[in-house]
PDB file of C-alpha atoms in Angstrom:
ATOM      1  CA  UNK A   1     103.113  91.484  92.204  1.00 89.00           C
ATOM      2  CA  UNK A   2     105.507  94.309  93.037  1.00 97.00           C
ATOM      3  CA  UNK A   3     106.657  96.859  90.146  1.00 98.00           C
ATOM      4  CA  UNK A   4     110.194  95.265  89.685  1.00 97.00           C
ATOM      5  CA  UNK A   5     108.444  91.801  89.132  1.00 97.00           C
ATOM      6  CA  UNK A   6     105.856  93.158  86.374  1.00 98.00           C
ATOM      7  CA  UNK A   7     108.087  94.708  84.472  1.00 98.00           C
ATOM      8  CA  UNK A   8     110.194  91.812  84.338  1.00 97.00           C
ATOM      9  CA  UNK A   9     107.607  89.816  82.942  1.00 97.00           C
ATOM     10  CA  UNK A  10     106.821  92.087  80.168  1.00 97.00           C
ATOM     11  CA  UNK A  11     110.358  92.816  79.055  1.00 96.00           C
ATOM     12  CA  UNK A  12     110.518  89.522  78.641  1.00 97.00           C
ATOM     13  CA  UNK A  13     107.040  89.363  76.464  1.00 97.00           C
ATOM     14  CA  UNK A  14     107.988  89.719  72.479  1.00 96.00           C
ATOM     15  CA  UNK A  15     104.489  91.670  72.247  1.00 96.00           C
ATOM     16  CA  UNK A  16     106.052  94.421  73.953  1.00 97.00           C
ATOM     17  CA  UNK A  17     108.569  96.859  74.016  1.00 97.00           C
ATOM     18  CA  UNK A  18     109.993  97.656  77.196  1.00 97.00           C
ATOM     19  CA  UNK A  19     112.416 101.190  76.248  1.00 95.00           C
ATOM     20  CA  UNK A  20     115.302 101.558  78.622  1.00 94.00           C
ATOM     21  CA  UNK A  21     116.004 104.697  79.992  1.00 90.00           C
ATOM     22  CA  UNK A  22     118.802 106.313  77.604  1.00 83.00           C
ATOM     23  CA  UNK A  23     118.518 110.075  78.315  1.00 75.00           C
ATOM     24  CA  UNK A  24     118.960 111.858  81.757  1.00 73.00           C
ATOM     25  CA  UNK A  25     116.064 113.365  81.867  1.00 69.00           C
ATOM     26  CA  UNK A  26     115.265 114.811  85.352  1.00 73.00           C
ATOM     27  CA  UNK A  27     112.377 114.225  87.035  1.00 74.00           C
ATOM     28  CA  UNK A  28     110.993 117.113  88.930  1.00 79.00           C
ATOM     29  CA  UNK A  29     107.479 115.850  89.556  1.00 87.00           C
ATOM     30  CA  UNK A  30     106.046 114.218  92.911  1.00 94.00           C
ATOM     31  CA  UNK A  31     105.553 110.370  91.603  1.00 96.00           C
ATOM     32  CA  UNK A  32     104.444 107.289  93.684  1.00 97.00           C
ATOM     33  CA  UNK A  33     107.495 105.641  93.884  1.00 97.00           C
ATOM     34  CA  UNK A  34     106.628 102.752  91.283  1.00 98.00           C
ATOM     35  CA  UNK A  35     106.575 105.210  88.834  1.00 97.00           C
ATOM     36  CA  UNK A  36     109.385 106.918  90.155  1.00 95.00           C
ATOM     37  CA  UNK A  37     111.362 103.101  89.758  1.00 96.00           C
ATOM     38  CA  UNK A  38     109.714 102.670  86.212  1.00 97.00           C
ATOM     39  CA  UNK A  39     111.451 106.206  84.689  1.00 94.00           C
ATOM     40  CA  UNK A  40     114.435 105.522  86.576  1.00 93.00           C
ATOM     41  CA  UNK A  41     114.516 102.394  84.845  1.00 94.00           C
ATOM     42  CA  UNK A  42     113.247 103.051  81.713  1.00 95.00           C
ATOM     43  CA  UNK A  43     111.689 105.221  78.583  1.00 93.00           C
ATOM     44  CA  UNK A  44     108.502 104.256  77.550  1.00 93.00           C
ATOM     45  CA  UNK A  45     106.381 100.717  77.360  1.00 98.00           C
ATOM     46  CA  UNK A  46     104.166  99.864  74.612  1.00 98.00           C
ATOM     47  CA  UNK A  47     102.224  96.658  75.607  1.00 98.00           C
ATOM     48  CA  UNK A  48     101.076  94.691  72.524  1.00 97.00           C
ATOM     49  CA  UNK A  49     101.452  96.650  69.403  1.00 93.00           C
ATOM     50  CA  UNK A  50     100.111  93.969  67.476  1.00 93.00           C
ATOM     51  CA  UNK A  51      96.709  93.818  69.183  1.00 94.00           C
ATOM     52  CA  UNK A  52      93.754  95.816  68.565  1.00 93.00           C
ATOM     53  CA  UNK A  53      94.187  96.944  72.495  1.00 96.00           C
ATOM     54  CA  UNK A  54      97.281  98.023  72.293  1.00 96.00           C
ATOM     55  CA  UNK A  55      98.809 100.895  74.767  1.00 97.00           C
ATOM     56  CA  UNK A  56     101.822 103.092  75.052  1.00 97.00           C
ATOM     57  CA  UNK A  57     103.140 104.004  78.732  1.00 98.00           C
ATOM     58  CA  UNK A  58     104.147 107.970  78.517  1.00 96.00           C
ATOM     59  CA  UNK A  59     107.778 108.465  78.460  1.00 94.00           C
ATOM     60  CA  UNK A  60     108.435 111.140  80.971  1.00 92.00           C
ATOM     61  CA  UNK A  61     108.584 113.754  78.702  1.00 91.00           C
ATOM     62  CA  UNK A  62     104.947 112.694  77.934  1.00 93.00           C
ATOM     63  CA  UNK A  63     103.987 112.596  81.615  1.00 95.00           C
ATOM     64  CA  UNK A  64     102.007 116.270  81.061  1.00 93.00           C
ATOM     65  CA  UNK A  65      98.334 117.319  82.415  1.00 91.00           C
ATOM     66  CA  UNK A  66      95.799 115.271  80.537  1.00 92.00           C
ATOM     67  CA  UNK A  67      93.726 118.543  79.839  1.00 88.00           C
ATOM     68  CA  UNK A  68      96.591 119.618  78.182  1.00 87.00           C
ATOM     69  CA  UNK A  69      96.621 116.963  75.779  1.00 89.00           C
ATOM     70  CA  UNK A  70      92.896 116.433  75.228  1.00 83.00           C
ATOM     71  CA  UNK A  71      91.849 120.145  75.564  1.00 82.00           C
ATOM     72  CA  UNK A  72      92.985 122.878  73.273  1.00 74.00           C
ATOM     73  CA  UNK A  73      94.341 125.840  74.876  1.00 77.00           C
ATOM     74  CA  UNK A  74      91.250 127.878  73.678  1.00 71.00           C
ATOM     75  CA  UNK A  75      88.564 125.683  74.079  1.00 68.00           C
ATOM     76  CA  UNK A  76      85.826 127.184  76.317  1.00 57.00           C
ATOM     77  CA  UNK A  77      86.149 124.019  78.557  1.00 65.00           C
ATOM     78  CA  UNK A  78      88.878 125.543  80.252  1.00 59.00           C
ATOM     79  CA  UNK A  79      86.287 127.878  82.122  1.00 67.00           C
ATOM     80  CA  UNK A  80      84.553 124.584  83.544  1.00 68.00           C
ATOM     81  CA  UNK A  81      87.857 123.527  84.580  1.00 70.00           C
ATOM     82  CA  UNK A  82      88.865 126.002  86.327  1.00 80.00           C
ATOM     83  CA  UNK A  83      89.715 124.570  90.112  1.00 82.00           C
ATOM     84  CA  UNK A  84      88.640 120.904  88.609  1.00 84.00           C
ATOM     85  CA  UNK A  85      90.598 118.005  90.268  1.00 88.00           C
ATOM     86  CA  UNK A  86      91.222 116.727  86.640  1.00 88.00           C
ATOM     87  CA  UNK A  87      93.550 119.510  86.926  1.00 89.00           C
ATOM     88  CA  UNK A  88      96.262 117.006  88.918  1.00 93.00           C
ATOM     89  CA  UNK A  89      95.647 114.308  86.209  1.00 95.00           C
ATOM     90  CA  UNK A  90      98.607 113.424  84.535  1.00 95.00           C
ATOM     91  CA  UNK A  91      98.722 111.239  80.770  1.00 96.00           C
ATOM     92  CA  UNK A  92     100.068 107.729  82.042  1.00 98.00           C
ATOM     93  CA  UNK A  93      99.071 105.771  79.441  1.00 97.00           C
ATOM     94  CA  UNK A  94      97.381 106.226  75.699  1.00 96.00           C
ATOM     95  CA  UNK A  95      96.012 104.546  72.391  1.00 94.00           C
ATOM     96  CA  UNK A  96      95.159 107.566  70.468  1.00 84.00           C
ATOM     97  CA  UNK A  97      93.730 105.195  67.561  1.00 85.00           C
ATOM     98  CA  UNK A  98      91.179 104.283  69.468  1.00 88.00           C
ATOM     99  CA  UNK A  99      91.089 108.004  71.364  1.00 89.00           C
ATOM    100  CA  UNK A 100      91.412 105.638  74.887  1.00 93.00           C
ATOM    101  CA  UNK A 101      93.918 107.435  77.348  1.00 96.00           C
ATOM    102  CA  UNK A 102      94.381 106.919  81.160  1.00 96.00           C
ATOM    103  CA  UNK A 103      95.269 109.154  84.002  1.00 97.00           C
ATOM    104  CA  UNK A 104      97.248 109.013  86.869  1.00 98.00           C
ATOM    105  CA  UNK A 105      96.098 111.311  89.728  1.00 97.00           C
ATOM    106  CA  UNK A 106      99.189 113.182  91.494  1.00 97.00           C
ATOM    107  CA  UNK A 107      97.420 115.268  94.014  1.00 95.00           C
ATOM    108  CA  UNK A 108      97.593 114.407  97.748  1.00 94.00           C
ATOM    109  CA  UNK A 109      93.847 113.073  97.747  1.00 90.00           C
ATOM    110  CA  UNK A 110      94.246 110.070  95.267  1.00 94.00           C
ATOM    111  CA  UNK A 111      97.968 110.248  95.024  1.00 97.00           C
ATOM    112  CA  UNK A 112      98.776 107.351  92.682  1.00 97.00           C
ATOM    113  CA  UNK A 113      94.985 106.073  91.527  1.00 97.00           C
ATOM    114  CA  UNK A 114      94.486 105.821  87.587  1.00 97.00           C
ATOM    115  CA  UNK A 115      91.648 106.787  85.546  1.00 96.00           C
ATOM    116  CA  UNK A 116      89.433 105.927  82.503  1.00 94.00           C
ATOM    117  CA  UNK A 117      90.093 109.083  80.318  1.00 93.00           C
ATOM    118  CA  UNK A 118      88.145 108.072  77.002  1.00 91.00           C
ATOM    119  CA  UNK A 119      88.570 111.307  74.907  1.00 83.00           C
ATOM    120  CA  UNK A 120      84.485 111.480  75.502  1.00 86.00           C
ATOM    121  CA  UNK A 121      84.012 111.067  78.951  1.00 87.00           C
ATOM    122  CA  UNK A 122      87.467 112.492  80.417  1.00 84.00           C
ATOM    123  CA  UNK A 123      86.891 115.021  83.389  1.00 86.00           C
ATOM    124  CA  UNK A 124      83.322 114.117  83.831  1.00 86.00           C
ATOM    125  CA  UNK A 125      81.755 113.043  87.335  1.00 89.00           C
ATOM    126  CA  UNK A 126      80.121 109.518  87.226  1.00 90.00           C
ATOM    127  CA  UNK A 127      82.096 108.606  83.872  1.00 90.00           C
ATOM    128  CA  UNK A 128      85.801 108.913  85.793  1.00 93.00           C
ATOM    129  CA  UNK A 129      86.266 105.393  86.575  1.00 93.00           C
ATOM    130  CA  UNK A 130      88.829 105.034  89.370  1.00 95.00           C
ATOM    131  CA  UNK A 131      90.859 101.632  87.340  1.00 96.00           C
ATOM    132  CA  UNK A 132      93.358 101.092  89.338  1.00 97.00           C
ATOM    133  CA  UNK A 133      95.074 102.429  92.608  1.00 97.00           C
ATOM    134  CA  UNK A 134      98.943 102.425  91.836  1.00 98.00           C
ATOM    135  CA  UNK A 135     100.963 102.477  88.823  1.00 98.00           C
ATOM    136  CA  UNK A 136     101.732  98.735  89.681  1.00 98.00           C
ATOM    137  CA  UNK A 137      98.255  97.693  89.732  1.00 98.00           C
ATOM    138  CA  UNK A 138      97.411  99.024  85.687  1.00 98.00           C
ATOM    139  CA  UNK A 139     100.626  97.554  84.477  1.00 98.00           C
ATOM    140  CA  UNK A 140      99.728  94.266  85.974  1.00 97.00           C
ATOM    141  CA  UNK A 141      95.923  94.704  84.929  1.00 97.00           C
ATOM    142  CA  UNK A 142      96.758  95.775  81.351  1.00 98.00           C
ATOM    143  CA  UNK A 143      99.391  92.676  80.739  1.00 98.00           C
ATOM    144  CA  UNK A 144      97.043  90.094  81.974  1.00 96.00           C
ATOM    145  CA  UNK A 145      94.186  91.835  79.029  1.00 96.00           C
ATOM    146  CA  UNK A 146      96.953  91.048  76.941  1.00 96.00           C
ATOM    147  CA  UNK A 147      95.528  93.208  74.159  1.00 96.00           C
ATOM    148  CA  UNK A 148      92.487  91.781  73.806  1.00 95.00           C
ATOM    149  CA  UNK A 149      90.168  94.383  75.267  1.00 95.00           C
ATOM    150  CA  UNK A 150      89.769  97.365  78.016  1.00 96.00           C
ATOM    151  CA  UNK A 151      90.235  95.142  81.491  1.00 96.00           C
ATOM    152  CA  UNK A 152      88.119  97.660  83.449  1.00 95.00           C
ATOM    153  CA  UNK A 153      84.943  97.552  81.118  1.00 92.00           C
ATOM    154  CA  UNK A 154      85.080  93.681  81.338  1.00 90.00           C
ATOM    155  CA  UNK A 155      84.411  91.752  84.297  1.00 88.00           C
ATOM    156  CA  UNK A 156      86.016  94.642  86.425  1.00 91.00           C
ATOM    157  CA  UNK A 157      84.348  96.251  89.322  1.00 87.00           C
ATOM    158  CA  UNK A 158      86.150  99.933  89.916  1.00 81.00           C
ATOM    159  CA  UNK A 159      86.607 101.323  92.776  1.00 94.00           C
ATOM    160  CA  UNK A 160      84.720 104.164  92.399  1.00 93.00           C
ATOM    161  CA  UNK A 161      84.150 107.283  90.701  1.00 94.00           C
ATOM    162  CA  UNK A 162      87.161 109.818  90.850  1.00 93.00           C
ATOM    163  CA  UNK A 163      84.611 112.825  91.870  1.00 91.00           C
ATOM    164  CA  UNK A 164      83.092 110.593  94.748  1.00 89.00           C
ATOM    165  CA  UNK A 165      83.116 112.637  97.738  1.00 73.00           C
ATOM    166  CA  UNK A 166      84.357 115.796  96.337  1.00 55.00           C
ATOM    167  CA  UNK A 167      82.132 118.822  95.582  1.00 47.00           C
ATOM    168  CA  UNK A 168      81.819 119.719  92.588  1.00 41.00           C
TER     169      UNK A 168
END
Protein backbone atom coordinates (compact mmCIF):
# COMPACT_ATOMS: atom_id res chain seq x y z
CA UNK A 1 0.00 0.00 0.00
CA UNK A 2 1.48 3.38 -0.91
CA UNK A 3 1.27 6.41 1.73
CA UNK A 4 -1.64 8.25 -0.11
CA UNK A 5 -3.70 4.92 0.05
CA UNK A 6 -3.11 4.34 3.98
CA UNK A 7 -3.97 7.39 4.96
CA UNK A 8 -7.04 7.27 3.12
CA UNK A 9 -8.14 4.37 4.84
CA UNK A 10 -7.66 5.73 8.22
CA UNK A 11 -9.24 9.11 7.67
CA UNK A 12 -11.92 7.32 6.85
CA UNK A 13 -11.73 5.01 10.24
CA UNK A 14 -14.03 6.79 13.15
CA UNK A 15 -11.25 5.34 15.66
CA UNK A 16 -9.00 7.85 14.41
CA UNK A 17 -8.27 11.25 13.95
CA UNK A 18 -6.58 12.16 10.93
CA UNK A 19 -5.56 16.36 11.69
CA UNK A 20 -5.24 18.30 8.50
CA UNK A 21 -2.52 20.46 8.07
CA UNK A 22 -3.84 24.08 9.20
CA UNK A 23 -0.60 26.00 9.98
CA UNK A 24 2.37 26.70 7.54
CA UNK A 25 4.75 25.37 9.34
CA UNK A 26 8.03 24.91 7.35
CA UNK A 27 9.74 21.98 7.18
CA UNK A 28 13.45 22.28 7.24
CA UNK A 29 14.37 18.69 8.00
CA UNK A 30 15.61 15.90 5.43
CA UNK A 31 12.33 13.46 5.47
CA UNK A 32 11.69 10.30 3.31
CA UNK A 33 9.31 11.60 1.14
CA UNK A 34 6.17 9.73 2.74
CA UNK A 35 6.65 11.69 5.56
CA UNK A 36 7.41 14.60 3.69
CA UNK A 37 3.58 13.89 1.82
CA UNK A 38 2.06 13.10 5.36
CA UNK A 39 3.05 16.90 6.92
CA UNK A 40 2.31 18.38 3.73
CA UNK A 41 -0.93 16.90 4.08
CA UNK A 42 -1.61 16.98 7.45
CA UNK A 43 -1.07 17.76 11.46
CA UNK A 44 -0.97 14.95 13.51
CA UNK A 45 -2.73 11.21 13.53
CA UNK A 46 -3.89 9.57 16.55
CA UNK A 47 -4.85 5.93 15.63
CA UNK A 48 -7.46 4.50 18.05
CA UNK A 49 -7.89 6.63 21.05
CA UNK A 50 -10.30 4.37 22.39
CA UNK A 51 -8.04 1.32 22.58
CA UNK A 52 -5.66 0.39 25.16
CA UNK A 53 -2.90 0.59 22.12
CA UNK A 54 -3.55 3.66 21.15
CA UNK A 55 -0.78 6.05 19.34
CA UNK A 56 -0.32 9.64 18.37
CA UNK A 57 1.77 10.43 15.04
CA UNK A 58 4.10 13.66 16.03
CA UNK A 59 2.89 16.75 14.49
CA UNK A 60 5.90 18.36 13.00
CA UNK A 61 6.51 20.53 15.63
CA UNK A 62 6.87 17.26 17.66
CA UNK A 63 9.20 15.69 15.09
CA UNK A 64 12.41 16.52 17.69
CA UNK A 65 15.47 14.06 18.69
CA UNK A 66 14.05 11.26 20.77
CA UNK A 67 16.93 11.80 23.40
CA UNK A 68 15.59 15.00 23.72
CA UNK A 69 12.35 13.92 24.80
CA UNK A 70 13.25 10.85 26.86
CA UNK A 71 16.57 12.23 28.30
CA UNK A 72 16.83 15.24 30.51
CA UNK A 73 19.27 17.74 29.52
CA UNK A 74 21.41 16.86 32.65
CA UNK A 75 21.18 13.38 32.89
CA UNK A 76 24.65 11.72 32.87
CA UNK A 77 23.43 9.58 29.86
CA UNK A 78 24.29 12.25 27.67
CA UNK A 79 28.10 11.29 28.15
CA UNK A 80 27.22 7.66 26.75
CA UNK A 81 25.61 9.34 23.98
CA UNK A 82 27.92 11.25 22.88
CA UNK A 83 28.56 10.24 18.92
CA UNK A 84 25.55 7.50 19.46
CA UNK A 85 23.51 6.90 16.23
CA UNK A 86 20.36 7.36 18.47
CA UNK A 87 21.54 10.77 18.02
CA UNK A 88 19.64 10.92 14.28
CA UNK A 89 16.48 9.38 15.91
CA UNK A 90 13.68 11.46 15.56
CA UNK A 91 10.01 11.01 17.86
CA UNK A 92 7.58 9.65 15.03
CA UNK A 93 5.17 8.24 16.99
CA UNK A 94 4.20 8.00 21.00
CA UNK A 95 1.77 6.62 23.80
CA UNK A 96 3.29 8.20 26.76
CA UNK A 97 0.60 6.28 29.04
CA UNK A 98 2.06 3.37 28.42
CA UNK A 99 5.82 5.16 28.13
CA UNK A 100 5.88 3.23 24.33
CA UNK A 101 7.44 5.73 21.71
CA UNK A 102 8.93 4.98 18.22
CA UNK A 103 11.71 6.42 16.20
CA UNK A 104 12.32 7.25 12.87
CA UNK A 105 16.02 7.17 11.85
CA UNK A 106 17.02 10.30 9.53
CA UNK A 107 20.65 9.69 9.01
CA UNK A 108 21.97 8.52 5.60
CA UNK A 109 22.60 4.83 6.97
CA UNK A 110 18.91 3.84 7.82
CA UNK A 111 17.32 6.85 6.29
CA UNK A 112 13.61 6.20 6.86
CA UNK A 113 13.67 2.76 9.21
CA UNK A 114 11.57 3.05 12.57
CA UNK A 115 12.38 1.89 15.91
CA UNK A 116 11.05 0.30 19.17
CA UNK A 117 11.87 3.18 21.67
CA UNK A 118 10.18 1.76 24.97
CA UNK A 119 11.21 4.49 27.53
CA UNK A 120 13.40 1.34 29.06
CA UNK A 121 15.16 0.00 26.34
CA UNK A 122 15.52 3.21 23.96
CA UNK A 123 19.21 3.68 22.64
CA UNK A 124 20.31 0.31 23.69
CA UNK A 125 22.10 -2.28 21.24
CA UNK A 126 20.18 -5.65 20.97
CA UNK A 127 16.86 -3.99 22.45
CA UNK A 128 16.54 -1.36 19.21
CA UNK A 129 14.22 -3.30 17.20
CA UNK A 130 14.38 -2.14 13.58
CA UNK A 131 9.95 -2.22 13.15
CA UNK A 132 9.57 -1.05 10.15
CA UNK A 133 11.58 0.39 7.10
CA UNK A 134 9.51 3.52 5.87
CA UNK A 135 7.06 5.73 7.37
CA UNK A 136 4.48 3.87 5.08
CA UNK A 137 5.23 0.56 6.37
CA UNK A 138 4.37 1.56 10.50
CA UNK A 139 1.28 3.39 9.47
CA UNK A 140 0.09 0.40 7.61
CA UNK A 141 1.46 -2.04 10.43
CA UNK A 142 -0.05 0.00 13.29
CA UNK A 143 -3.75 0.27 11.51
CA UNK A 144 -3.96 -3.36 10.79
CA UNK A 145 -3.07 -3.88 15.13
CA UNK A 146 -5.95 -1.80 15.25
CA UNK A 147 -5.28 -1.00 18.90
CA UNK A 148 -5.21 -4.12 20.18
CA UNK A 149 -1.55 -4.63 20.95
CA UNK A 150 2.27 -3.70 19.88
CA UNK A 151 2.34 -5.42 16.10
CA UNK A 152 6.13 -5.92 16.34
CA UNK A 153 6.14 -7.93 19.73
CA UNK A 154 3.40 -10.22 18.22
CA UNK A 155 3.88 -12.53 15.50
CA UNK A 156 6.45 -9.99 13.94
CA UNK A 157 9.89 -10.90 12.91
CA UNK A 158 12.12 -7.40 12.76
CA UNK A 159 14.48 -6.81 10.66
CA UNK A 160 17.14 -6.45 12.80
CA UNK A 161 18.72 -4.64 15.47
CA UNK A 162 19.36 -0.83 14.73
CA UNK A 163 23.17 -1.17 16.11
CA UNK A 164 23.76 -4.29 13.76
CA UNK A 165 26.85 -3.66 11.98
CA UNK A 166 27.85 -0.50 13.56
CA UNK A 167 30.59 -0.21 16.23
CA UNK A 168 29.75 0.72 19.11
Amino acid sequence: MNIQDILELIGKDANCNLVPKMNTNENKINLPDDLKYFYEKYESLELFSNKSYAIKISSLDELIPTNKKLFPEDDVIWEELEGDISNDWFLIASSEQLSQYISIDLSDRNFGYCYDSFLETHANPEDSAIIAKSFTELLERLYESGGDSWYWLEDFEPYGDAYDDFEI
